[in-house]
mmCIF file of C-alpha atoms in Angstrom:
data_model
loop_
_atom_site.group_PDB
_atom_site.id
_atom_site.type_symbol
_atom_site.label_atom_id
_atom_site.label_comp_id
_atom_site.label_asym_id
_atom_site.label_seq_id
_atom_site.Cartn_x
_atom_site.Cartn_y
_atom_site.Cartn_z
ATOM 1 C CA UNK D 4 -5.512 15.896 19.234
ATOM 2 C CA UNK D 5 -7.879 16.638 21.612
ATOM 3 C CA UNK D 6 -10.079 14.228 19.694
ATOM 4 C CA UNK D 7 -7.816 11.434 19.857
ATOM 5 C CA UNK D 8 -7.034 12.273 23.951
ATOM 6 C CA UNK D 9 -10.652 12.046 23.980
ATOM 7 C CA UNK D 10 -10.967 8.886 22.224
ATOM 8 C CA UNK D 11 -8.029 7.368 24.541
ATOM 9 C CA UNK D 12 -9.859 8.516 27.419
ATOM 10 C CA UNK D 13 -13.083 6.756 26.703
ATOM 11 C CA UNK D 14 -11.389 3.518 26.233
ATOM 12 C CA UNK D 15 -9.425 3.867 29.815
ATOM 13 C CA UNK D 16 -12.642 5.056 31.079
ATOM 14 C CA UNK D 17 -14.395 1.871 29.983
ATOM 15 C CA UNK D 18 -11.841 -0.401 31.419
ATOM 16 C CA UNK D 19 -12.010 1.714 34.752
ATOM 17 C CA UNK D 20 -15.854 1.022 35.161
ATOM 18 C CA UNK D 21 -15.077 -2.532 34.392
ATOM 19 C CA UNK D 22 -12.784 -2.458 37.425
ATOM 20 C CA UNK D 23 -15.183 -0.439 39.634
ATOM 21 C CA UNK D 24 -18.017 -2.715 38.842
ATOM 22 C CA UNK D 25 -15.403 -5.578 39.715
ATOM 23 C CA UNK D 26 -15.852 -7.471 36.161
ATOM 24 C CA UNK D 27 -12.842 -8.133 34.182
ATOM 25 C CA UNK D 28 -12.262 -5.230 31.311
ATOM 26 C CA UNK D 29 -12.664 -5.914 27.553
ATOM 27 C CA UNK D 30 -11.315 -4.119 24.600
ATOM 28 C CA UNK D 31 -13.386 -4.607 21.363
ATOM 29 C CA UNK D 32 -12.366 -4.741 17.951
ATOM 30 C CA UNK D 33 -13.136 -5.219 14.207
ATOM 31 C CA UNK D 34 -12.134 -8.071 12.844
ATOM 32 C CA UNK D 35 -10.194 -6.685 10.206
ATOM 33 C CA UNK D 36 -8.858 -9.732 8.079
ATOM 34 C CA UNK D 37 -12.205 -11.567 7.477
ATOM 35 C CA UNK D 38 -13.505 -10.647 4.096
ATOM 36 C CA UNK D 39 -17.080 -10.638 5.518
ATOM 37 C CA UNK D 40 -16.553 -7.589 6.740
ATOM 38 C CA UNK D 41 -15.246 -5.864 3.645
ATOM 39 C CA UNK D 42 -17.719 -4.787 0.455
ATOM 40 C CA UNK D 43 -16.180 -3.398 -2.839
ATOM 41 C CA UNK D 44 -17.361 -0.613 -4.107
ATOM 42 C CA UNK D 45 -16.173 0.894 -7.489
ATOM 43 C CA UNK D 46 -15.488 4.387 -6.665
ATOM 44 C CA UNK D 47 -13.557 3.577 -3.268
ATOM 45 C CA UNK D 48 -12.203 -0.032 -3.684
ATOM 46 C CA UNK D 49 -11.903 -2.486 -0.390
ATOM 47 C CA UNK D 50 -13.716 -0.644 2.539
ATOM 48 C CA UNK D 51 -15.429 -2.120 5.931
ATOM 49 C CA UNK D 52 -18.887 -2.328 6.504
ATOM 50 C CA UNK D 53 -20.654 -0.611 9.140
ATOM 51 C CA UNK D 54 -21.877 -3.596 11.321
ATOM 52 C CA UNK D 55 -18.661 -5.268 10.794
ATOM 53 C CA UNK D 56 -17.917 -8.692 12.989
ATOM 54 C CA UNK D 57 -16.097 -7.941 15.926
ATOM 55 C CA UNK D 58 -13.536 -9.862 18.488
ATOM 56 C CA UNK D 59 -12.796 -9.266 22.059
ATOM 57 C CA UNK D 60 -9.333 -8.586 23.951
ATOM 58 C CA UNK D 61 -9.948 -9.981 26.959
ATOM 59 C CA UNK D 62 -8.223 -9.491 30.355
ATOM 60 C CA UNK D 63 -9.235 -12.540 32.291
ATOM 61 C CA UNK D 64 -8.480 -15.000 29.449
ATOM 62 C CA UNK D 65 -5.065 -16.542 28.962
ATOM 63 C CA UNK D 66 -5.178 -16.210 25.422
ATOM 64 C CA UNK D 67 -5.361 -12.598 25.176
ATOM 65 C CA UNK D 68 -4.222 -11.246 28.704
ATOM 66 C CA UNK D 69 -1.335 -10.334 26.907
ATOM 67 C CA UNK D 70 -2.482 -8.577 23.988
ATOM 68 C CA UNK D 71 -4.884 -6.165 26.140
ATOM 69 C CA UNK D 72 -1.898 -5.250 28.625
ATOM 70 C CA UNK D 73 0.557 -4.632 25.492
ATOM 71 C CA UNK D 74 -2.830 -2.246 23.210
ATOM 72 C CA UNK D 75 -2.889 -0.365 26.850
ATOM 73 C CA UNK D 76 0.755 -0.017 27.255
ATOM 74 C CA UNK D 77 0.974 1.200 23.452
ATOM 75 C CA UNK D 78 -2.197 3.782 24.206
ATOM 76 C CA UNK D 79 -0.546 5.161 26.609
ATOM 77 C CA UNK D 80 2.535 5.829 24.770
ATOM 78 C CA UNK D 81 0.100 7.195 21.837
ATOM 79 C CA UNK D 82 -1.501 9.493 24.721
ATOM 80 C CA UNK D 83 2.000 11.030 25.444
ATOM 81 C CA UNK D 84 3.161 11.442 22.162
ATOM 82 C CA UNK D 85 -0.075 13.230 20.951
ATOM 83 C CA UNK D 86 0.160 15.460 24.311
ATOM 84 C CA UNK D 87 3.501 16.604 23.589
ATOM 85 C CA UNK D 88 3.528 16.589 19.961
ATOM 86 C CA UNK D 89 6.183 14.273 19.371
ATOM 87 C CA UNK D 90 6.438 11.573 16.616
ATOM 88 C CA UNK D 91 7.755 8.136 16.424
ATOM 89 C CA UNK D 92 7.874 5.537 14.486
ATOM 90 C CA UNK D 93 6.566 2.062 14.796
ATOM 91 C CA UNK D 94 10.017 0.765 14.520
ATOM 92 C CA UNK D 95 10.716 3.334 17.903
ATOM 93 C CA UNK D 96 8.024 1.779 19.372
ATOM 94 C CA UNK D 97 8.962 -1.847 19.543
ATOM 95 C CA UNK D 98 12.809 -0.941 20.440
ATOM 96 C CA UNK D 99 11.384 0.910 23.545
ATOM 97 C CA UNK D 100 10.522 -2.497 25.367
ATOM 98 C CA UNK D 101 11.830 -5.347 22.756
ATOM 99 C CA UNK D 102 11.527 -7.840 25.281
ATOM 100 C CA UNK D 103 7.811 -6.967 26.743
ATOM 101 C CA UNK D 104 6.788 -7.136 22.565
ATOM 102 C CA UNK D 105 8.351 -9.590 21.309
ATOM 103 C CA UNK D 106 8.321 -8.934 17.504
ATOM 104 C CA UNK D 107 7.996 -5.587 15.253
ATOM 105 C CA UNK D 108 4.744 -7.470 13.726
ATOM 106 C CA UNK D 109 3.032 -7.394 16.981
ATOM 107 C CA UNK D 110 3.671 -3.652 17.900
ATOM 108 C CA UNK D 111 2.211 -3.136 13.755
ATOM 109 C CA UNK D 112 -1.115 -5.160 14.586
ATOM 110 C CA UNK D 113 -1.325 -3.361 17.619
ATOM 111 C CA UNK D 114 -0.991 -0.221 16.404
ATOM 112 C CA UNK D 115 -3.379 -0.933 13.311
ATOM 113 C CA UNK D 116 -6.183 -2.575 16.010
ATOM 114 C CA UNK D 117 -5.891 0.825 17.713
ATOM 115 C CA UNK D 118 -6.244 2.967 15.086
ATOM 116 C CA UNK D 119 -9.181 1.279 13.915
ATOM 117 C CA UNK D 120 -10.574 0.683 17.068
ATOM 118 C CA UNK D 121 -10.732 4.817 17.868
ATOM 119 C CA UNK D 122 -11.872 5.140 14.048
ATOM 120 C CA UNK D 123 -8.657 7.461 13.738
ATOM 121 C CA UNK D 124 -6.054 7.624 11.170
ATOM 122 C CA UNK D 125 -2.548 6.541 12.318
ATOM 123 C CA UNK D 126 -1.023 9.462 11.462
ATOM 124 C CA UNK D 127 -3.006 11.710 13.626
ATOM 125 C CA UNK D 128 -2.035 9.167 16.313
ATOM 126 C CA UNK D 129 1.406 10.330 15.864
ATOM 127 C CA UNK D 130 2.918 7.017 14.471
ATOM 128 C CA UNK D 131 5.047 6.950 11.429
ATOM 129 C CA UNK D 132 5.511 4.140 9.579
ATOM 130 C CA UNK D 133 9.604 3.815 8.492
ATOM 131 C CA UNK D 134 9.493 4.432 4.711
ATOM 132 C CA UNK D 135 10.928 1.718 1.885
ATOM 133 C CA UNK D 136 9.410 3.832 -1.084
ATOM 134 C CA UNK D 137 10.898 5.911 -3.467
ATOM 135 C CA UNK D 138 9.721 8.798 -5.962
ATOM 136 C CA UNK D 139 11.598 10.365 -8.675
ATOM 137 C CA UNK D 140 10.682 12.625 -11.832
ATOM 138 C CA UNK D 141 9.084 15.949 -12.563
ATOM 139 C CA UNK D 142 8.063 17.039 -8.697
ATOM 140 C CA UNK D 143 8.743 19.358 -6.180
ATOM 141 C CA UNK D 144 7.710 19.729 -2.248
ATOM 142 C CA UNK D 145 7.883 21.074 1.102
ATOM 143 C CA UNK D 146 8.203 19.034 4.063
ATOM 144 C CA UNK D 147 6.601 19.978 7.186
ATOM 145 C CA UNK D 148 9.399 21.408 8.589
ATOM 146 C CA UNK D 149 10.163 23.370 5.603
ATOM 147 C CA UNK D 150 12.685 21.374 3.967
ATOM 148 C CA UNK D 151 12.266 21.622 -0.229
ATOM 149 C CA UNK D 152 12.433 18.877 -2.219
ATOM 150 C CA UNK D 153 13.345 18.719 -5.944
ATOM 151 C CA UNK D 154 12.894 15.201 -7.364
ATOM 152 C CA UNK D 155 13.497 16.728 -10.810
ATOM 153 C CA UNK D 156 16.904 17.515 -10.942
ATOM 154 C CA UNK D 157 18.211 14.605 -8.673
ATOM 155 C CA UNK D 158 19.827 11.435 -10.797
ATOM 156 C CA UNK D 159 18.923 9.535 -7.775
ATOM 157 C CA UNK D 160 15.776 8.667 -6.144
ATOM 158 C CA UNK D 161 14.418 10.665 -3.083
ATOM 159 C CA UNK D 162 12.800 8.836 -0.149
ATOM 160 C CA UNK D 163 9.027 8.868 0.475
ATOM 161 C CA UNK D 164 8.313 11.098 2.932
ATOM 162 C CA UNK D 165 7.718 9.715 6.492
ATOM 163 C CA UNK D 166 5.124 11.987 7.164
ATOM 164 C CA UNK D 167 2.670 12.810 3.518
ATOM 165 C CA UNK D 168 -0.174 14.473 5.355
ATOM 166 C CA UNK D 169 2.740 16.800 6.175
ATOM 167 C CA UNK D 170 3.876 17.534 2.722
ATOM 168 C CA UNK D 171 2.794 21.102 0.869
ATOM 169 C CA UNK D 172 2.806 23.238 -2.061
ATOM 170 C CA UNK D 173 3.042 20.113 -4.212
ATOM 171 C CA UNK D 174 4.167 21.232 -8.115
ATOM 172 C CA UNK D 175 4.572 19.176 -11.307
ATOM 173 C CA UNK D 176 4.329 19.117 -14.894
ATOM 174 C CA UNK D 177 4.182 15.329 -14.990
ATOM 175 C CA UNK D 178 1.845 14.031 -17.782
ATOM 176 C CA UNK D 179 1.574 10.910 -15.720
ATOM 177 C CA UNK D 180 2.384 9.111 -12.989
ATOM 178 C CA UNK D 181 3.887 5.011 -13.543
ATOM 179 C CA UNK D 182 4.177 3.061 -10.129
ATOM 180 C CA UNK D 183 7.080 0.346 -10.611
ATOM 181 C CA UNK D 184 6.805 -2.588 -8.907
ATOM 182 C CA UNK D 185 10.112 -3.608 -7.996
ATOM 183 C CA UNK D 186 13.299 -1.540 -6.764
ATOM 184 C CA UNK D 187 15.481 -2.738 -9.986
ATOM 185 C CA UNK D 188 13.225 -1.965 -12.519
ATOM 186 C CA UNK D 189 12.675 1.450 -10.984
ATOM 187 C CA UNK D 190 16.460 1.617 -10.736
ATOM 188 C CA UNK D 191 17.076 1.038 -14.477
ATOM 189 C CA UNK D 192 14.523 3.699 -15.786
ATOM 190 C CA UNK D 193 16.181 5.733 -13.512
ATOM 191 C CA UNK D 194 19.433 5.094 -15.114
ATOM 192 C CA UNK D 195 17.971 5.688 -18.629
ATOM 193 C CA UNK D 196 16.502 8.677 -18.003
ATOM 194 C CA UNK D 197 13.106 7.681 -18.734
ATOM 195 C CA UNK D 198 11.246 10.525 -16.628
ATOM 196 C CA UNK D 199 12.330 13.022 -19.110
ATOM 197 C CA UNK D 200 12.824 11.266 -22.551
ATOM 198 C CA UNK D 201 9.345 10.489 -23.108
ATOM 199 C CA UNK D 202 7.302 12.979 -21.355
ATOM 200 C CA UNK D 203 7.800 14.179 -17.739
ATOM 201 C CA UNK D 204 6.288 12.070 -15.321
ATOM 202 C CA UNK D 205 6.573 11.092 -11.977
ATOM 203 C CA UNK D 206 8.104 7.447 -11.063
ATOM 204 C CA UNK D 207 7.546 5.630 -7.469
ATOM 205 C CA UNK D 208 8.380 2.370 -6.263
ATOM 206 C CA UNK D 209 6.898 0.992 -3.166
ATOM 207 C CA UNK D 210 9.820 -1.949 -3.639
ATOM 208 C CA UNK D 211 6.858 -4.367 -3.533
ATOM 209 C CA UNK D 212 3.895 -4.460 -1.395
ATOM 210 C CA UNK D 213 3.882 -0.937 -0.626
ATOM 211 C CA UNK D 214 4.045 0.457 2.753
ATOM 212 C CA UNK D 215 1.190 2.858 4.137
ATOM 213 C CA UNK D 216 3.412 6.267 3.157
ATOM 214 C CA UNK D 217 4.035 4.830 -0.540
ATOM 215 C CA UNK D 218 0.385 3.993 -0.659
ATOM 216 C CA UNK D 219 -0.572 7.777 1.005
ATOM 217 C CA UNK D 220 1.463 9.386 -1.329
ATOM 218 C CA UNK D 221 0.037 8.142 -4.712
ATOM 219 C CA UNK D 222 -3.361 8.781 -3.233
ATOM 220 C CA UNK D 223 -2.188 12.860 -2.249
ATOM 221 C CA UNK D 224 -0.575 12.810 -5.941
ATOM 222 C CA UNK D 225 -4.041 11.504 -7.474
ATOM 223 C CA UNK D 226 -5.508 14.406 -5.340
ATOM 224 C CA UNK D 227 -3.114 17.279 -6.456
ATOM 225 C CA UNK D 228 -2.429 16.700 -9.937
ATOM 226 C CA UNK D 229 -5.569 14.208 -11.398
ATOM 227 C CA UNK D 230 -3.303 12.957 -14.279
ATOM 228 C CA UNK D 231 -3.261 9.376 -15.306
ATOM 229 C CA UNK D 232 -1.405 6.735 -13.440
ATOM 230 C CA UNK D 233 -0.346 3.171 -14.742
ATOM 231 C CA UNK D 234 1.084 0.493 -12.445
ATOM 232 C CA UNK D 235 4.375 -1.717 -14.166
ATOM 233 C CA UNK D 236 4.120 -5.278 -12.791
ATOM 234 C CA UNK D 237 5.697 -8.722 -13.080
ATOM 235 C CA UNK D 238 3.322 -10.813 -15.171
ATOM 236 C CA UNK D 239 2.625 -13.239 -11.719
ATOM 237 C CA UNK D 240 0.017 -13.231 -9.471
ATOM 238 C CA UNK D 241 2.189 -11.417 -6.561
ATOM 239 C CA UNK D 242 2.319 -8.516 -9.296
ATOM 240 C CA UNK D 243 -1.306 -8.229 -9.595
ATOM 241 C CA UNK D 244 -2.075 -8.583 -5.974
ATOM 242 C CA UNK D 245 0.511 -5.662 -5.656
ATOM 243 C CA UNK D 246 -1.489 -3.739 -8.277
ATOM 244 C CA UNK D 247 -4.822 -4.114 -6.470
ATOM 245 C CA UNK D 248 -3.584 -3.011 -3.108
ATOM 246 C CA UNK D 249 -3.042 0.608 -5.062
ATOM 247 C CA UNK D 250 -6.407 0.403 -6.916
ATOM 248 C CA UNK D 251 -8.699 -1.307 -4.717
ATOM 249 C CA UNK D 252 -6.714 -1.591 -1.169
ATOM 250 C CA UNK D 253 -5.868 -4.182 1.075
ATOM 251 C CA UNK D 254 -8.487 -6.086 3.442
ATOM 252 C CA UNK D 255 -6.614 -5.480 6.854
ATOM 253 C CA UNK D 256 -6.467 -1.879 6.204
ATOM 254 C CA UNK D 257 -9.881 -1.301 4.543
ATOM 255 C CA UNK D 258 -11.142 1.099 7.631
ATOM 256 C CA UNK D 259 -8.887 3.533 6.018
ATOM 257 C CA UNK D 260 -9.676 3.074 2.130
ATOM 258 C CA UNK D 261 -10.794 6.386 1.655
ATOM 259 C CA UNK D 262 -7.315 7.882 2.513
ATOM 260 C CA UNK D 263 -5.507 4.878 0.597
ATOM 261 C CA UNK D 264 -7.092 3.530 -2.720
ATOM 262 C CA UNK D 265 -7.012 5.288 -6.354
ATOM 263 C CA UNK D 266 -9.579 3.491 -8.343
ATOM 264 C CA UNK D 267 -8.588 5.038 -11.088
ATOM 265 C CA UNK D 268 -5.183 3.282 -11.443
ATOM 266 C CA UNK D 269 -4.615 1.373 -14.654
ATOM 267 C CA UNK D 270 -2.425 -1.769 -15.800
ATOM 268 C CA UNK D 271 0.019 -1.039 -17.961
ATOM 269 C CA UNK D 272 2.336 -4.009 -18.130
ATOM 270 C CA UNK D 273 3.753 -6.261 -17.904
ATOM 271 C CA UNK D 274 0.407 -8.155 -19.551
ATOM 272 C CA UNK D 275 0.334 -11.969 -19.953
ATOM 273 C CA UNK D 276 -1.028 -11.047 -23.300
ATOM 274 C CA UNK D 277 2.151 -9.357 -23.661
ATOM 275 C CA UNK D 278 4.258 -12.470 -23.422
ATOM 276 C CA UNK D 279 2.293 -13.971 -26.484
ATOM 277 C CA UNK D 280 2.409 -10.487 -28.595
ATOM 278 C CA UNK D 281 5.927 -10.075 -28.580
ATOM 279 C CA UNK D 282 6.894 -13.564 -28.665
ATOM 280 C CA UNK D 283 8.780 -13.989 -25.245
ATOM 281 C CA UNK D 284 10.767 -17.123 -25.627
ATOM 282 C CA UNK D 285 9.354 -19.831 -23.204
ATOM 283 C CA UNK D 286 12.647 -21.132 -21.638
ATOM 284 C CA UNK D 287 12.549 -16.959 -20.364
ATOM 285 C CA UNK D 288 9.303 -17.721 -18.670
ATOM 286 C CA UNK D 289 9.057 -19.125 -14.992
ATOM 287 C CA UNK D 290 6.200 -21.907 -14.597
ATOM 288 C CA UNK D 291 3.828 -21.261 -11.714
ATOM 289 C CA UNK D 292 4.163 -23.031 -8.471
ATOM 290 C CA UNK D 293 1.358 -24.172 -6.374
ATOM 291 C CA UNK D 294 1.564 -21.203 -4.571
ATOM 292 C CA UNK D 295 1.198 -19.378 -7.251
ATOM 293 C CA UNK D 296 -1.801 -21.424 -8.691
ATOM 294 C CA UNK D 297 -3.752 -20.533 -5.303
ATOM 295 C CA UNK D 298 -2.568 -17.041 -5.036
ATOM 296 C CA UNK D 299 -4.470 -16.446 -8.643
ATOM 297 C CA UNK D 300 -7.330 -18.267 -7.791
ATOM 298 C CA UNK D 301 -7.928 -16.330 -4.883
ATOM 299 C CA UNK D 302 -7.725 -13.291 -6.554
ATOM 300 C CA UNK D 303 -9.766 -14.601 -9.418
ATOM 301 C CA UNK D 304 -12.797 -14.630 -6.811
ATOM 302 C CA UNK D 305 -12.431 -11.178 -5.283
ATOM 303 C CA UNK D 306 -15.410 -8.855 -5.618
ATOM 304 C CA UNK D 307 -13.595 -6.116 -8.154
ATOM 305 C CA UNK D 308 -12.441 -8.645 -10.576
ATOM 306 C CA UNK D 309 -15.817 -9.030 -11.721
ATOM 307 C CA UNK D 310 -16.192 -5.677 -12.802
ATOM 308 C CA UNK D 311 -12.940 -5.080 -14.733
ATOM 309 C CA UNK D 312 -13.453 -8.184 -17.861
ATOM 310 C CA UNK D 313 -10.157 -7.148 -19.755
ATOM 311 C CA UNK D 314 -8.636 -7.555 -16.541
ATOM 312 C CA UNK D 315 -10.469 -11.175 -15.908
ATOM 313 C CA UNK D 316 -9.122 -12.052 -19.638
ATOM 314 C CA UNK D 317 -5.598 -11.183 -18.547
ATOM 315 C CA UNK D 318 -5.907 -13.791 -15.778
ATOM 316 C CA UNK D 319 -7.447 -16.367 -17.500
ATOM 317 C CA UNK D 320 -4.195 -16.249 -19.809
ATOM 318 C CA UNK D 321 -2.002 -16.623 -17.212
ATOM 319 C CA UNK D 322 -3.903 -19.022 -15.266
ATOM 320 C CA UNK D 323 -4.417 -21.375 -18.661
ATOM 321 C CA UNK D 324 -0.055 -20.760 -19.580
ATOM 322 C CA UNK D 325 0.293 -21.288 -15.649
ATOM 323 C CA UNK D 326 3.829 -19.414 -16.637
ATOM 324 C CA UNK D 327 4.932 -16.009 -15.236
ATOM 325 C CA UNK D 328 7.305 -13.976 -16.073
ATOM 326 C CA UNK D 329 9.131 -10.759 -14.251
ATOM 327 C CA UNK D 330 9.844 -7.402 -16.130
ATOM 328 C CA UNK D 331 12.779 -7.931 -16.558
ATOM 329 C CA UNK D 332 12.258 -10.634 -18.993
ATOM 330 C CA UNK D 333 12.101 -7.787 -21.807
ATOM 331 C CA UNK D 334 15.863 -7.670 -21.569
ATOM 332 C CA UNK D 335 15.471 -10.979 -23.586
ATOM 333 C CA UNK D 336 14.590 -8.902 -26.710
ATOM 334 C CA UNK D 337 16.981 -6.108 -26.256
ATOM 335 C CA UNK D 338 18.696 -4.319 -23.333
ATOM 336 C CA UNK D 339 17.094 -0.913 -23.137
ATOM 337 C CA UNK D 340 13.773 -2.663 -24.390
ATOM 338 C CA UNK D 341 11.578 -1.670 -22.150
ATOM 339 C CA UNK D 342 12.062 2.037 -21.637
ATOM 340 C CA UNK D 343 13.196 2.625 -25.400
ATOM 341 C CA UNK D 344 10.138 0.455 -27.015
ATOM 342 C CA UNK D 345 8.252 -1.404 -24.436
ATOM 343 C CA UNK D 346 7.138 1.989 -22.457
ATOM 344 C CA UNK D 347 6.733 4.338 -25.316
ATOM 345 C CA UNK D 348 4.302 2.537 -27.447
ATOM 346 C CA UNK D 349 2.270 1.803 -24.715
ATOM 347 C CA UNK D 350 2.318 5.053 -23.360
ATOM 348 C CA UNK D 351 1.218 6.350 -27.338
ATOM 349 C CA UNK D 352 -1.033 3.773 -28.419
ATOM 350 C CA UNK D 353 -2.939 3.280 -25.078
ATOM 351 C CA UNK D 354 -1.911 -0.535 -24.044
ATOM 352 C CA UNK D 355 -3.344 -0.501 -20.551
ATOM 353 C CA UNK D 356 -6.672 -2.095 -19.002
#
């Protein structure tokens, strides 16, 4: 915490020095959303390059003066929380003054900018994000406050903890981890008691694009158990994008790649080639939109696809057919086909990429 306080004090000292010299204070933050600032490393995923381009948040410029003021406001809130060893969610910060901040996304962006500028992970800033992910299966752990959580015996899923860093005593006999894209599929597998039937496993869903806590938990489970991690996604560009976030990270959070990515993640399904192999009826598939075409084209150009020839082939099948499918399409074969046939066969015979 002294490191965090010192980093914030240095920023404020810079502001005061500028004012003392009768200059307009300026904050310099990295250009987080620029692909030119990102390099791809097989062992880490997408990470920010050391000498990346920056942008200035000026206090004397009408376009950025408000952003400058809000950044200082949030810095002061973080400083107080670290000092008093209290925590707040990003939502708490927004609701402390909704009129001032204007929207939740403004708060989210500024907090990520601060984390990147100070080179300090968001958890160390005492800012927690609201969790939307769930975990179930063969896993138990102790939360920071001493609460014991057992995911094994509950018929319902457990919410991913909001302070993943603080959990300890993780124990599991799981043979693998299954990341499920969607909540509906996750609940279906839960109802079918999937994590006990095949072999003990841990199931996680980020319910779409995963939040930070879900990604941190996947990484923590990988560090703790070093067991295979498989993803079950829709066979569409959006599903591929989500899988890439778990495996290689995202551009906007590339400055934290070392804590968030798990490059060993495998693509279990739903593969575009599965649709042909299983003779899925054409009328059960969904035609591409223009947005899908653009998204797929942008994914195909990414640096990590070049080192994944089998993924590349699957994306080419998808691009050629211009058709996509949700995991639920497997119910057109039979109601419990996913948990009874599809997943057990894939896991037994190595049908992943």
